[in-house]
Amino acid sequence: MQTETILIIGASSDIGRAVVSKLASANPNRQFILHYYKNDDVINHIEQELSHDTVLLTVQADLRSDQETDQLLASIPFDIDTIVFAQGQSYSGLITDTSDQVMDDLYHVHVKSMTRIAKHFLPSMNRNQHGTIVVISSIWGEIGVSNEVWYSMMKSAQHQFVKSLAKEVGPSNIRVNGVAPGLIATKMNQHLSDEEVEDWLQDVPLQRMGQPEEVADAVQFLCSSQSSYFNGQLLRLNGGIN
């Protein structure tokens, strides 16, 4: 079986780490390039957990910076079969209180860097007539939320990226799909109070938060042959919220 090279953007997040673990356990013929921003200790743990030579490369880069995104791309000498975008930066605040710098940061992390990374690797995917891109977005990109207007806008942009790029590169046998999670039990959501979590769960038919491993299950499905006719789709992973 041919080795598959997978680039994980945001591998040190709770969801990113779960995705690496799931993809590695599902197929031993996968090798990984792991991008991260701050949590090098998590990356070290991932490398220790995986079998020898499973991690080809680890790359630190702040995706808010065009220069560091350039350095990320320049540091990867391999053709990529699959890209999983698991990066993210949370922000909560009224739109009237949202600074231009925060707007720029969220745009670069969620939209511009993602587009530039995909653009960089798509030519080799086109030549190989094969490729998979999975974007982990958010329920807010679909339904929106007060106090997170700009964040919701960036997630909505990711949804349109998935739908539009899927149509553009589908003829080259490149599939582009996404996962739109609801509230997931991650460090990014630890700022929520117990009351805020309870208010949210009242609208969730399953009456609980999702787990990073459940997001990873959805990503594994979209990276596998079981989803070979899925293209331009966003899987709702939210416990039943309509």
mmCIF file of C-alpha atoms in Angstrom:
data_model
loop_
_atom_site.group_PDB
_atom_site.id
_atom_site.type_symbol
_atom_site.label_atom_id
_atom_site.label_comp_id
_atom_site.label_asym_id
_atom_site.label_seq_id
_atom_site.Cartn_x
_atom_site.Cartn_y
_atom_site.Cartn_z
ATOM 1 C CA MET A 1 0.000 0.000 0.000
ATOM 2 C CA GLN A 2 1.292 3.440 -0.944
ATOM 3 C CA THR A 3 2.350 5.786 1.818
ATOM 4 C CA GLU A 4 0.089 8.795 2.344
ATOM 5 C CA THR A 5 1.647 12.085 3.436
ATOM 6 C CA ILE A 6 -0.655 14.209 5.594
ATOM 7 C CA LEU A 7 -0.132 17.823 6.626
ATOM 8 C CA ILE A 8 -1.944 18.798 9.822
ATOM 9 C CA ILE A 9 -2.264 22.544 10.377
ATOM 10 C CA GLY A 10 -2.825 23.213 14.081
ATOM 11 C CA ALA A 11 -1.693 19.778 15.235
ATOM 12 C CA SER A 12 -1.102 20.830 18.840
ATOM 13 C CA SER A 13 -4.709 21.814 19.523
ATOM 14 C CA ASP A 14 -6.924 19.329 21.343
ATOM 15 C CA ILE A 15 -8.762 18.534 18.124
ATOM 16 C CA GLY A 16 -5.564 18.503 16.065
ATOM 17 C CA ARG A 17 -3.931 16.031 18.421
ATOM 18 C CA ALA A 18 -6.995 13.776 18.333
ATOM 19 C CA VAL A 19 -7.002 13.918 14.529
ATOM 20 C CA VAL A 20 -3.355 12.861 14.297
ATOM 21 C CA SER A 21 -3.953 9.961 16.670
ATOM 22 C CA LYS A 22 -7.053 8.791 14.798
ATOM 23 C CA LEU A 23 -5.535 9.059 11.329
ATOM 24 C CA ALA A 24 -2.359 7.263 12.417
ATOM 25 C CA SER A 25 -4.219 4.392 14.078
ATOM 26 C CA ALA A 26 -6.602 3.988 11.139
ATOM 27 C CA ASN A 27 -3.843 3.520 8.567
ATOM 28 C CA PRO A 28 -0.225 2.558 9.359
ATOM 29 C CA ASN A 29 0.880 3.749 5.911
ATOM 30 C CA ARG A 30 0.432 7.397 6.803
ATOM 31 C CA GLN A 31 3.210 9.862 7.496
ATOM 32 C CA PHE A 32 2.666 13.257 9.053
ATOM 33 C CA ILE A 33 3.932 16.799 8.866
ATOM 34 C CA LEU A 34 2.768 18.586 11.991
ATOM 35 C CA HIS A 35 2.346 22.341 12.143
ATOM 36 C CA TYR A 36 1.957 24.064 15.491
ATOM 37 C CA TYR A 37 2.208 27.539 16.952
ATOM 38 C CA LYS A 38 2.965 27.378 20.679
ATOM 39 C CA ASN A 39 2.481 23.948 22.216
ATOM 40 C CA ASP A 40 5.744 22.205 21.396
ATOM 41 C CA ASP A 41 5.299 19.949 24.429
ATOM 42 C CA VAL A 42 2.140 18.521 22.840
ATOM 43 C CA ILE A 43 4.009 17.923 19.584
ATOM 44 C CA ASN A 44 6.745 16.099 21.515
ATOM 45 C CA HIS A 45 4.104 13.862 23.127
ATOM 46 C CA ILE A 46 2.573 13.108 19.737
ATOM 47 C CA GLU A 47 5.955 12.078 18.355
ATOM 48 C CA GLN A 48 6.518 9.794 21.350
ATOM 49 C CA GLU A 49 3.095 8.191 20.944
ATOM 50 C CA LEU A 50 3.455 7.400 17.249
ATOM 51 C CA SER A 51 5.565 4.661 15.732
ATOM 52 C CA HIS A 52 9.060 5.347 14.443
ATOM 53 C CA ASP A 53 9.310 7.540 11.313
ATOM 54 C CA THR A 54 5.582 8.315 11.345
ATOM 55 C CA VAL A 55 6.304 12.032 11.793
ATOM 56 C CA LEU A 56 8.319 13.336 8.856
ATOM 57 C CA LEU A 57 8.580 16.900 10.051
ATOM 58 C CA THR A 58 7.340 19.349 12.669
ATOM 59 C CA VAL A 59 7.062 23.033 11.799
ATOM 60 C CA GLN A 60 6.409 25.967 14.127
ATOM 61 C CA ALA A 61 4.722 29.001 12.570
ATOM 62 C CA ASP A 62 2.458 31.850 13.632
ATOM 63 C CA LEU A 63 -0.221 31.914 10.938
ATOM 64 C CA ARG A 64 -1.051 35.519 11.760
ATOM 65 C CA SER A 65 2.194 36.391 9.982
ATOM 66 C CA ASP A 66 2.573 36.200 6.200
ATOM 67 C CA GLN A 67 6.319 35.834 6.666
ATOM 68 C CA GLU A 68 5.997 32.855 8.993
ATOM 69 C CA THR A 69 3.451 31.258 6.672
ATOM 70 C CA ASP A 70 6.013 31.682 3.878
ATOM 71 C CA GLN A 71 8.619 29.977 6.059
ATOM 72 C CA LEU A 72 6.206 27.133 6.804
ATOM 73 C CA LEU A 73 5.643 26.491 3.113
ATOM 74 C CA ALA A 74 9.344 26.782 2.255
ATOM 75 C CA SER A 75 10.265 24.246 4.947
ATOM 76 C CA ILE A 76 8.153 21.408 3.499
ATOM 77 C CA PRO A 77 9.968 19.580 0.674
ATOM 78 C CA PHE A 78 7.341 16.881 0.164
ATOM 79 C CA ASP A 79 4.276 16.425 -2.018
ATOM 80 C CA ILE A 80 1.206 16.343 0.193
ATOM 81 C CA ASP A 81 -1.670 13.903 -0.274
ATOM 82 C CA THR A 82 -3.962 15.242 2.451
ATOM 83 C CA ILE A 83 -4.259 18.529 4.305
ATOM 84 C CA VAL A 84 -6.284 18.857 7.495
ATOM 85 C CA PHE A 85 -6.870 22.417 8.692
ATOM 86 C CA ALA A 86 -7.391 22.277 12.458
ATOM 87 C CA GLN A 87 -6.025 25.716 13.329
ATOM 88 C CA GLY A 88 -8.053 28.278 15.178
ATOM 89 C CA GLN A 89 -8.058 31.428 17.274
ATOM 90 C CA SER A 90 -11.040 32.208 19.448
ATOM 91 C CA TYR A 91 -12.341 35.684 20.168
ATOM 92 C CA SER A 92 -15.379 36.943 22.041
ATOM 93 C CA GLY A 93 -16.450 40.565 22.066
ATOM 94 C CA LEU A 94 -18.926 43.030 20.653
ATOM 95 C CA ILE A 95 -18.237 44.018 17.052
ATOM 96 C CA THR A 96 -17.946 47.634 18.231
ATOM 97 C CA ASP A 97 -15.139 46.577 20.583
ATOM 98 C CA THR A 98 -13.274 44.430 18.044
ATOM 99 C CA SER A 99 -9.994 46.062 17.054
ATOM 100 C CA ASP A 100 -8.565 46.104 13.549
ATOM 101 C CA GLN A 101 -5.666 43.995 14.823
ATOM 102 C CA VAL A 102 -8.000 41.277 16.094
ATOM 103 C CA MET A 103 -9.863 41.342 12.786
ATOM 104 C CA ASP A 104 -6.586 40.969 10.887
ATOM 105 C CA ASP A 105 -5.390 38.154 13.158
ATOM 106 C CA LEU A 106 -8.589 36.143 12.823
ATOM 107 C CA TYR A 107 -8.621 36.657 9.054
ATOM 108 C CA HIS A 108 -5.026 35.497 8.667
ATOM 109 C CA VAL A 109 -5.396 32.448 10.927
ATOM 110 C CA HIS A 110 -8.711 31.180 9.563
ATOM 111 C CA VAL A 111 -8.824 32.338 5.949
ATOM 112 C CA LYS A 112 -5.697 33.780 4.365
ATOM 113 C CA SER A 113 -3.151 31.254 5.664
ATOM 114 C CA MET A 114 -5.515 28.381 4.850
ATOM 115 C CA THR A 115 -5.973 29.643 1.305
ATOM 116 C CA ARG A 116 -2.251 30.191 0.802
ATOM 117 C CA ILE A 117 -1.347 26.744 2.115
ATOM 118 C CA ALA A 118 -3.900 25.050 -0.108
ATOM 119 C CA LYS A 119 -2.784 27.125 -3.089
ATOM 120 C CA HIS A 120 0.828 26.058 -2.508
ATOM 121 C CA PHE A 121 0.139 22.318 -2.525
ATOM 122 C CA LEU A 122 -2.675 22.132 -5.076
ATOM 123 C CA PRO A 123 -0.343 22.086 -8.131
ATOM 124 C CA SER A 124 1.267 18.810 -7.005
ATOM 125 C CA MET A 125 -2.158 17.371 -6.174
ATOM 126 C CA ASN A 126 -3.275 18.340 -9.667
ATOM 127 C CA ARG A 127 -0.241 16.652 -11.221
ATOM 128 C CA ASN A 128 -0.886 13.510 -9.189
ATOM 129 C CA GLN A 129 -4.631 13.649 -9.900
ATOM 130 C CA HIS A 130 -5.280 12.904 -6.259
ATOM 131 C CA GLY A 131 -5.748 14.824 -3.023
ATOM 132 C CA THR A 132 -7.900 15.418 0.043
ATOM 133 C CA ILE A 133 -8.490 18.622 1.973
ATOM 134 C CA VAL A 134 -10.516 18.727 5.193
ATOM 135 C CA VAL A 135 -11.348 21.960 7.001
ATOM 136 C CA ILE A 136 -12.449 21.880 10.640
ATOM 137 C CA SER A 137 -14.708 24.901 10.956
ATOM 138 C CA SER A 138 -17.501 25.709 13.424
ATOM 139 C CA ILE A 139 -21.257 25.769 13.827
ATOM 140 C CA TRP A 140 -20.920 29.562 14.104
ATOM 141 C CA GLY A 141 -19.977 29.697 10.438
ATOM 142 C CA GLU A 142 -23.441 28.408 9.662
ATOM 143 C CA ILE A 143 -25.776 29.958 12.235
ATOM 144 C CA GLY A 144 -23.747 32.901 13.567
ATOM 145 C CA VAL A 145 -23.600 34.128 17.148
ATOM 146 C CA SER A 146 -23.632 37.459 18.959
ATOM 147 C CA ASN A 147 -20.367 38.613 20.571
ATOM 148 C CA GLU A 148 -18.409 36.550 18.045
ATOM 149 C CA VAL A 149 -19.410 38.270 14.817
ATOM 150 C CA TRP A 150 -15.967 38.448 13.221
ATOM 151 C CA TYR A 151 -15.078 34.897 14.260
ATOM 152 C CA SER A 152 -18.371 33.668 12.798
ATOM 153 C CA MET A 153 -17.650 35.533 9.568
ATOM 154 C CA MET A 154 -14.266 33.842 9.238
ATOM 155 C CA LYS A 155 -15.817 30.433 9.812
ATOM 156 C CA SER A 156 -18.472 31.184 7.217
ATOM 157 C CA ALA A 157 -15.677 32.052 4.800
ATOM 158 C CA GLN A 158 -14.183 28.623 5.475
ATOM 159 C CA HIS A 159 -17.508 27.034 4.551
ATOM 160 C CA GLN A 160 -17.522 28.851 1.226
ATOM 161 C CA PHE A 161 -13.907 27.866 0.671
ATOM 162 C CA VAL A 162 -14.920 24.205 1.024
ATOM 163 C CA LYS A 163 -17.921 24.459 -1.274
ATOM 164 C CA SER A 164 -16.243 26.552 -3.968
ATOM 165 C CA LEU A 165 -12.834 24.873 -4.044
ATOM 166 C CA ALA A 166 -14.506 21.450 -4.234
ATOM 167 C CA LYS A 167 -16.101 22.492 -7.522
ATOM 168 C CA GLU A 168 -12.842 23.926 -8.834
ATOM 169 C CA VAL A 169 -10.549 20.967 -8.131
ATOM 170 C CA GLY A 170 -13.022 18.067 -8.264
ATOM 171 C CA PRO A 171 -12.157 17.348 -11.935
ATOM 172 C CA SER A 172 -8.585 16.637 -10.765
ATOM 173 C CA ASN A 173 -9.878 14.011 -8.304
ATOM 174 C CA ILE A 174 -9.200 16.306 -5.360
ATOM 175 C CA ARG A 175 -11.894 16.239 -2.686
ATOM 176 C CA VAL A 176 -12.561 19.158 -0.346
ATOM 177 C CA ASN A 177 -14.853 18.737 2.651
ATOM 178 C CA GLY A 178 -15.337 20.137 6.115
ATOM 179 C CA VAL A 179 -16.545 19.436 9.620
ATOM 180 C CA ALA A 180 -18.621 22.043 11.474
ATOM 181 C CA PRO A 181 -18.532 21.125 15.178
ATOM 182 C CA GLY A 182 -20.788 22.520 17.845
ATOM 183 C CA LEU A 183 -19.511 22.927 21.399
ATOM 184 C CA ILE A 184 -16.521 20.615 21.882
ATOM 185 C CA ALA A 185 -14.754 19.967 25.192
ATOM 186 C CA THR A 186 -11.445 21.648 24.406
ATOM 187 C CA LYS A 187 -9.137 24.138 26.090
ATOM 188 C CA MET A 188 -10.385 26.777 23.640
ATOM 189 C CA ASN A 189 -13.815 26.565 25.316
ATOM 190 C CA GLN A 190 -12.629 26.494 28.920
ATOM 191 C CA HIS A 191 -13.323 30.222 29.260
ATOM 192 C CA LEU A 192 -17.054 29.459 29.221
ATOM 193 C CA SER A 193 -18.767 29.497 32.592
ATOM 194 C CA ASP A 194 -20.805 26.537 33.830
ATOM 195 C CA GLU A 195 -23.926 28.625 33.288
ATOM 196 C CA GLU A 196 -22.990 29.383 29.688
ATOM 197 C CA VAL A 197 -22.350 25.697 29.006
ATOM 198 C CA GLU A 198 -25.682 24.735 30.568
ATOM 199 C CA ASP A 199 -27.516 27.346 28.498
ATOM 200 C CA TRP A 200 -25.936 25.891 25.360
ATOM 201 C CA LEU A 201 -26.709 22.303 26.260
ATOM 202 C CA GLN A 202 -30.401 23.111 26.667
ATOM 203 C CA ASP A 203 -30.516 23.435 22.884
ATOM 204 C CA VAL A 204 -28.539 20.224 22.252
ATOM 205 C CA PRO A 205 -30.782 17.152 21.901
ATOM 206 C CA LEU A 206 -27.945 14.868 23.052
ATOM 207 C CA GLN A 207 -27.520 17.074 26.161
ATOM 208 C CA ARG A 208 -23.734 17.010 26.234
ATOM 209 C CA MET A 209 -20.620 18.558 24.737
ATOM 210 C CA GLY A 210 -18.811 16.813 21.922
ATOM 211 C CA GLN A 211 -15.357 15.311 22.348
ATOM 212 C CA PRO A 212 -12.241 15.975 20.233
ATOM 213 C CA GLU A 213 -12.143 12.275 19.366
ATOM 214 C CA GLU A 214 -15.605 12.566 17.791
ATOM 215 C CA VAL A 215 -14.370 15.354 15.538
ATOM 216 C CA ALA A 216 -11.383 13.158 14.683
ATOM 217 C CA ASP A 217 -13.734 10.321 13.723
ATOM 218 C CA ALA A 218 -15.452 12.616 11.225
ATOM 219 C CA VAL A 219 -12.111 13.740 9.796
ATOM 220 C CA GLN A 220 -10.963 10.144 9.432
ATOM 221 C CA PHE A 221 -14.139 9.343 7.520
ATOM 222 C CA LEU A 222 -13.572 12.270 5.157
ATOM 223 C CA CYS A 223 -9.959 11.174 4.620
ATOM 224 C CA SER A 224 -10.888 7.566 3.879
ATOM 225 C CA SER A 225 -12.143 5.715 0.820
ATOM 226 C CA GLN A 226 -15.511 5.391 2.585
ATOM 227 C CA SER A 227 -16.181 9.031 1.665
ATOM 228 C CA SER A 228 -14.903 8.750 -1.918
ATOM 229 C CA TYR A 229 -18.048 10.420 -3.329
ATOM 230 C CA PHE A 230 -18.194 13.161 -0.701
ATOM 231 C CA ASN A 231 -17.086 16.505 -2.102
ATOM 232 C CA GLY A 232 -17.962 20.051 -1.056
ATOM 233 C CA GLN A 233 -19.771 18.776 2.033
ATOM 234 C CA LEU A 234 -19.852 20.097 5.597
ATOM 235 C CA LEU A 235 -20.592 17.492 8.248
ATOM 236 C CA ARG A 236 -22.573 18.947 11.133
ATOM 237 C CA LEU A 237 -21.186 17.557 14.390
ATOM 238 C CA ASN A 238 -23.321 19.330 16.958
ATOM 239 C CA GLY A 239 -25.458 16.859 18.894
ATOM 240 C CA GLY A 240 -28.573 17.542 16.866
ATOM 241 C CA ILE A 241 -28.944 21.330 16.757
ATOM 242 C CA ASN A 242 -30.818 22.418 13.644
#
